[in-house]
Tab-separated table of C-alpha atoms in Angstrom:
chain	number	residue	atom	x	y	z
A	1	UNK	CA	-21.843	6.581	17.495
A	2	UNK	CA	-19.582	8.531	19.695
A	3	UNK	CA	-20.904	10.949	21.868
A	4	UNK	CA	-20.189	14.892	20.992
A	5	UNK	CA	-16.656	15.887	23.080
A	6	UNK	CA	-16.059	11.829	23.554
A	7	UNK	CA	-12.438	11.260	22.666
A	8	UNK	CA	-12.523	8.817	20.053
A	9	UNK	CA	-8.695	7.286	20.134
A	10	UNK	CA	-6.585	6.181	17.179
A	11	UNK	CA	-8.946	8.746	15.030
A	12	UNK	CA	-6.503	8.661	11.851
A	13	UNK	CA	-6.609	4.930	11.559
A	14	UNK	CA	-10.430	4.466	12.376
A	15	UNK	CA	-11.268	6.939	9.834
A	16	UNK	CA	-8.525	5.448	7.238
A	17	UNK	CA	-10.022	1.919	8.143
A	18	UNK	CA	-13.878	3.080	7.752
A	19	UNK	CA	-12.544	4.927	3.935
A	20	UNK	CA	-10.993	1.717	2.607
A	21	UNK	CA	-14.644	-0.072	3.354
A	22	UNK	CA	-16.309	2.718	1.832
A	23	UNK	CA	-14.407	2.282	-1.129
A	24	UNK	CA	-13.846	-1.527	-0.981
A	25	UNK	CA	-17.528	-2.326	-1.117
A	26	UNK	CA	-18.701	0.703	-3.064
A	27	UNK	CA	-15.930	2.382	-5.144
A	28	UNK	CA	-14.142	5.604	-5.067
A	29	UNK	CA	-16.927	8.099	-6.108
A	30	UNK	CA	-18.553	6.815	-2.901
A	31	UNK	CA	-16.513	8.533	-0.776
A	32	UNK	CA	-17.312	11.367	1.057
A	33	UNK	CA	-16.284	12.916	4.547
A	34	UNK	CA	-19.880	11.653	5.404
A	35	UNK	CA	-19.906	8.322	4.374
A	36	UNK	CA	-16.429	7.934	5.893
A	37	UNK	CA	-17.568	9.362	9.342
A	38	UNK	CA	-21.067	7.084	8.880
A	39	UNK	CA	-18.753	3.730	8.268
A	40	UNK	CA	-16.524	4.564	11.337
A	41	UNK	CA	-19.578	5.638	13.736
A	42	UNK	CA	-18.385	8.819	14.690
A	43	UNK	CA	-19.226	12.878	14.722
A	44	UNK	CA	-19.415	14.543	11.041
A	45	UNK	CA	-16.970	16.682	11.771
A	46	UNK	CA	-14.680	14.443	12.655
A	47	UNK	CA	-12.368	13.955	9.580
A	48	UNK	CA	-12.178	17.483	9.038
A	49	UNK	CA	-10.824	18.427	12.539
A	50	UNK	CA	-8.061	16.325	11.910
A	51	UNK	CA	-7.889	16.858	7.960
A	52	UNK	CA	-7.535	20.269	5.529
A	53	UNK	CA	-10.033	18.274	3.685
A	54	UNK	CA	-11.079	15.185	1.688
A	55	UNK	CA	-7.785	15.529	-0.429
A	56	UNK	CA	-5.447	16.221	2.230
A	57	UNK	CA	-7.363	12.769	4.016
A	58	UNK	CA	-6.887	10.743	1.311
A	59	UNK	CA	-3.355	11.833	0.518
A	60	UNK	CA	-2.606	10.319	3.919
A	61	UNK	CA	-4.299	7.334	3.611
A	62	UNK	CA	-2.083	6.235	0.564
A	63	UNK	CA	0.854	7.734	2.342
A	64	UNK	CA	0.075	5.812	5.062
A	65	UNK	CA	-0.574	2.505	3.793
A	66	UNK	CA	2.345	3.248	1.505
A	67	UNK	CA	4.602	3.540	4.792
A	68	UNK	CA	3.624	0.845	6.419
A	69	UNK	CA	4.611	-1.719	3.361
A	70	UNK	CA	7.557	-0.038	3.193
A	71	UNK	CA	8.395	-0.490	6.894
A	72	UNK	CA	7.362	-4.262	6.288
A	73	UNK	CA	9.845	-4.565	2.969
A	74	UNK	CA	12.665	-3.288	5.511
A	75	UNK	CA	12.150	-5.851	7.797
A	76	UNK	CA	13.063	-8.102	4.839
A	77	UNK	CA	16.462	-7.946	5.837
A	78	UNK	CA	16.198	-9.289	8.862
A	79	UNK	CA	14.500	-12.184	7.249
A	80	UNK	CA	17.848	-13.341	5.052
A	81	UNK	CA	18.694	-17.322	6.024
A	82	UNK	CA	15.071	-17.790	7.385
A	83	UNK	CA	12.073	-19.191	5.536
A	84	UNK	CA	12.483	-19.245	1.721
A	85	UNK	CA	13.362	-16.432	-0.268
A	86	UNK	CA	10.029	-17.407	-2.453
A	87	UNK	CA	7.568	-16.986	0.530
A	88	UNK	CA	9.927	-13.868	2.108
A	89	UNK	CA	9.176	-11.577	-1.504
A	90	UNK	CA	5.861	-13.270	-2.228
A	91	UNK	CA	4.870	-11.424	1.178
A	92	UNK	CA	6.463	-8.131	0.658
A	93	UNK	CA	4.851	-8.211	-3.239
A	94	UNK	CA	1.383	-9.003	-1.367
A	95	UNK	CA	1.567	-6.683	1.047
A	96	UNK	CA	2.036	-4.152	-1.608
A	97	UNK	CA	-0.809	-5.491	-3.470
A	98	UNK	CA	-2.925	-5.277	0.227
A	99	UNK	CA	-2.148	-1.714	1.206
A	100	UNK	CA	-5.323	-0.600	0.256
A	101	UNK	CA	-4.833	-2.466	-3.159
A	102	UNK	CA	-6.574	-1.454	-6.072
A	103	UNK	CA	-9.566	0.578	-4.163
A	104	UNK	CA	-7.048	2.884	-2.875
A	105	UNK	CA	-5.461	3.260	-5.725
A	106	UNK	CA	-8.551	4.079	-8.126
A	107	UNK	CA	-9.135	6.486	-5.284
A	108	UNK	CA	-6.050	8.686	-5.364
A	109	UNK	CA	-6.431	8.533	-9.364
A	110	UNK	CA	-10.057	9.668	-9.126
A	111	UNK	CA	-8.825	12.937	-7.052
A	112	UNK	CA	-6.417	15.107	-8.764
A	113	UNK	CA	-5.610	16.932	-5.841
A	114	UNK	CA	-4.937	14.468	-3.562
A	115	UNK	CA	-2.704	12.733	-6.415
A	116	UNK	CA	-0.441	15.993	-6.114
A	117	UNK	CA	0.167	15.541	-2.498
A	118	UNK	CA	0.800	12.356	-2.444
A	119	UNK	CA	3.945	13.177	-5.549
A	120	UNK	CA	4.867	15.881	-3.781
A	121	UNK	CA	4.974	13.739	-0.453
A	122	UNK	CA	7.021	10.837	-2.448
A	123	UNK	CA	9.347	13.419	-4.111
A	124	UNK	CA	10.291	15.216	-0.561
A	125	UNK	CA	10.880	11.316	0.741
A	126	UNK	CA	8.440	9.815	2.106
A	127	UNK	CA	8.350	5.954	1.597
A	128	UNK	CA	6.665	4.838	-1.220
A	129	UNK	CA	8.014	2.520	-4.521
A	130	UNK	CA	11.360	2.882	-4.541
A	131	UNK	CA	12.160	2.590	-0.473
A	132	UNK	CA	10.155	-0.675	-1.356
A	133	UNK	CA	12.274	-1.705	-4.427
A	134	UNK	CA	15.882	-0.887	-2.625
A	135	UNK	CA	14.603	-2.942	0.381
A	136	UNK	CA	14.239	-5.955	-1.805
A	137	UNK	CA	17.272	-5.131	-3.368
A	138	UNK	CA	18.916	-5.272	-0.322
A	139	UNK	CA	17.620	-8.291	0.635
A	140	UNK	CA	18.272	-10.335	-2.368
A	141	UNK	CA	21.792	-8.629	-1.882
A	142	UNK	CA	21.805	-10.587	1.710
A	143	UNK	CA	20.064	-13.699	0.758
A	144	UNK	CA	23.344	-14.487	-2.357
A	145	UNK	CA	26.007	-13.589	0.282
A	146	UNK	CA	24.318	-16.713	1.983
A	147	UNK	CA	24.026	-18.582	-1.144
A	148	UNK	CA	20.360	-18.849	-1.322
A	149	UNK	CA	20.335	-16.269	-4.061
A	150	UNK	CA	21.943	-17.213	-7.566
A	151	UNK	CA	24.677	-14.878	-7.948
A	152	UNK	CA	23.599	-14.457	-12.310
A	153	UNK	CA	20.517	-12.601	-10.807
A	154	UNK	CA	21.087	-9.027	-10.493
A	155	UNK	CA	19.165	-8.022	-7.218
A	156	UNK	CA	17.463	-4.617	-8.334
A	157	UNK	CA	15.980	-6.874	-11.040
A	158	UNK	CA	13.562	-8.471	-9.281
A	159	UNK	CA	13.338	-5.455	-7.241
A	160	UNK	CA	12.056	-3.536	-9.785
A	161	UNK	CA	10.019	-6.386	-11.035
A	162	UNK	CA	7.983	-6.427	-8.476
A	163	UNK	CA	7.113	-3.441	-7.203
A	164	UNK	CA	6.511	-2.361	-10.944
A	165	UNK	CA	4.355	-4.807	-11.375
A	166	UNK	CA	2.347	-4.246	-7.973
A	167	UNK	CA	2.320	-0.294	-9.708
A	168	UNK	CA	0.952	-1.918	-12.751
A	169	UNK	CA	-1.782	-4.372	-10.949
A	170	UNK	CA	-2.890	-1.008	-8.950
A	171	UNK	CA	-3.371	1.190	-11.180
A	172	UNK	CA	-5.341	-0.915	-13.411
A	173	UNK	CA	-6.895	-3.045	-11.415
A	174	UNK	CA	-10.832	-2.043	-9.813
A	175	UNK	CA	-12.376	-3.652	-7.393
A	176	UNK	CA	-14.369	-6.603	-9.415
A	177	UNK	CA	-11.128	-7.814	-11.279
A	178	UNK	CA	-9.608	-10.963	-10.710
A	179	UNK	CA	-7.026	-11.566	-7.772
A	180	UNK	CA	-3.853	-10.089	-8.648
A	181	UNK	CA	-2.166	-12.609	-6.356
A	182	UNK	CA	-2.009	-15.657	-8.250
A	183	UNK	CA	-0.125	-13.892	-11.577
A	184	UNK	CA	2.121	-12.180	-8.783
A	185	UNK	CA	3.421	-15.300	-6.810
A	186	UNK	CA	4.163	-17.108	-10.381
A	187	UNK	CA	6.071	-13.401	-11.577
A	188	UNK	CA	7.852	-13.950	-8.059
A	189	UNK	CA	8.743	-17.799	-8.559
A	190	UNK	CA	10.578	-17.128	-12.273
A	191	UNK	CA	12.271	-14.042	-11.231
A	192	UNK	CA	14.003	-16.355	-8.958
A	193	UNK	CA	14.984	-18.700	-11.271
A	194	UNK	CA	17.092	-16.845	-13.418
């Protein structure tokens, strides 16, 4: 454990980290500010000197882990003409499904509160779903201009597709259900043959 007045660095993310094992291994009515701080090794206190509370904390996890697939479904662009377009959306759709997957998700359902930020958060833009979808879009959009995209497929299709079918998988999916993987790669292989 940390020492009291010890700066422990990249707090958000070892305490974010520490949550999704928490909930990974023992579900969401496990977590608590203590078992969070017990996981991660450091003070009590900790996660609420840097959060209003557990809500507030786990509002930014999802927001978090929401941002970051978002960032890596905008880098999808940059992928058009390399690699297959297959393997480029099958890694965008897992990443969704990894963000914290369904443990995260079972977790912002099982707090009301923290639910509400996280709308609120989505409905003043942060990036969540649709950032996700309209990177794809633009993607597919990129990937027919270079012919590796049948032009009969209508890009926000699959778009929407996918991420509403990562939605679906997350929000009811727990922890001891089957991989969501396998279903998603085969839902990303006949979108693109259309």
């Amino acid at each position: 454990m940390s020492p009291r007045g010890v700066a422990t660095p990249d707090v958000r993310e070892l305490l974010f980290a520490a949550a999704e094992h928490v909930v990974r291994r023992d579900g969401p009515g496990a977590l608590t500010s203590r078992s969070v701080t017990t996981q991660a090794g450091c003070a009590k206190g900790l996660l609420h000197t840097h959060f209003a509370g557990l809500d507030e904390f786990v509002a930014e996890l999802c927001l978090d882990r929401f941002a970051r697939t978002a960032a890596k479904a905008q880098a999808l662009s940059g992928l058009a003409g390399q690699g297959t377009v297959q393997t480029n959306l099958t890694t965008v759709a897992f990443a969704l499904l990894d963000s914290g997957g369904p443990a995260i998700a079972g977790l912002a359902m099982t707090r009301p509160a923290a639910a509400l930020r996280i709308r609120d958060a989505l409905e003043g833009g942060a990036p969540g779903f649709t950032a996700i979808q309209e990177a794809i879009t633009d993607y597919l959009k990129a990937e027919q201009e270079l012919g590796r995209v049948a032009k009969s497929i209508a890009p926000d299709t699959p778009a929407l597709a996918i991420v509403g079918t990562a939605h679906h998988l997350l929000m009811t999916s727990r922890p001891d259900t089957p991989d969501p993987r396998p279903p998603m790669a085969r839902l990303v292989a006949a979108l693109l043959d259309g």
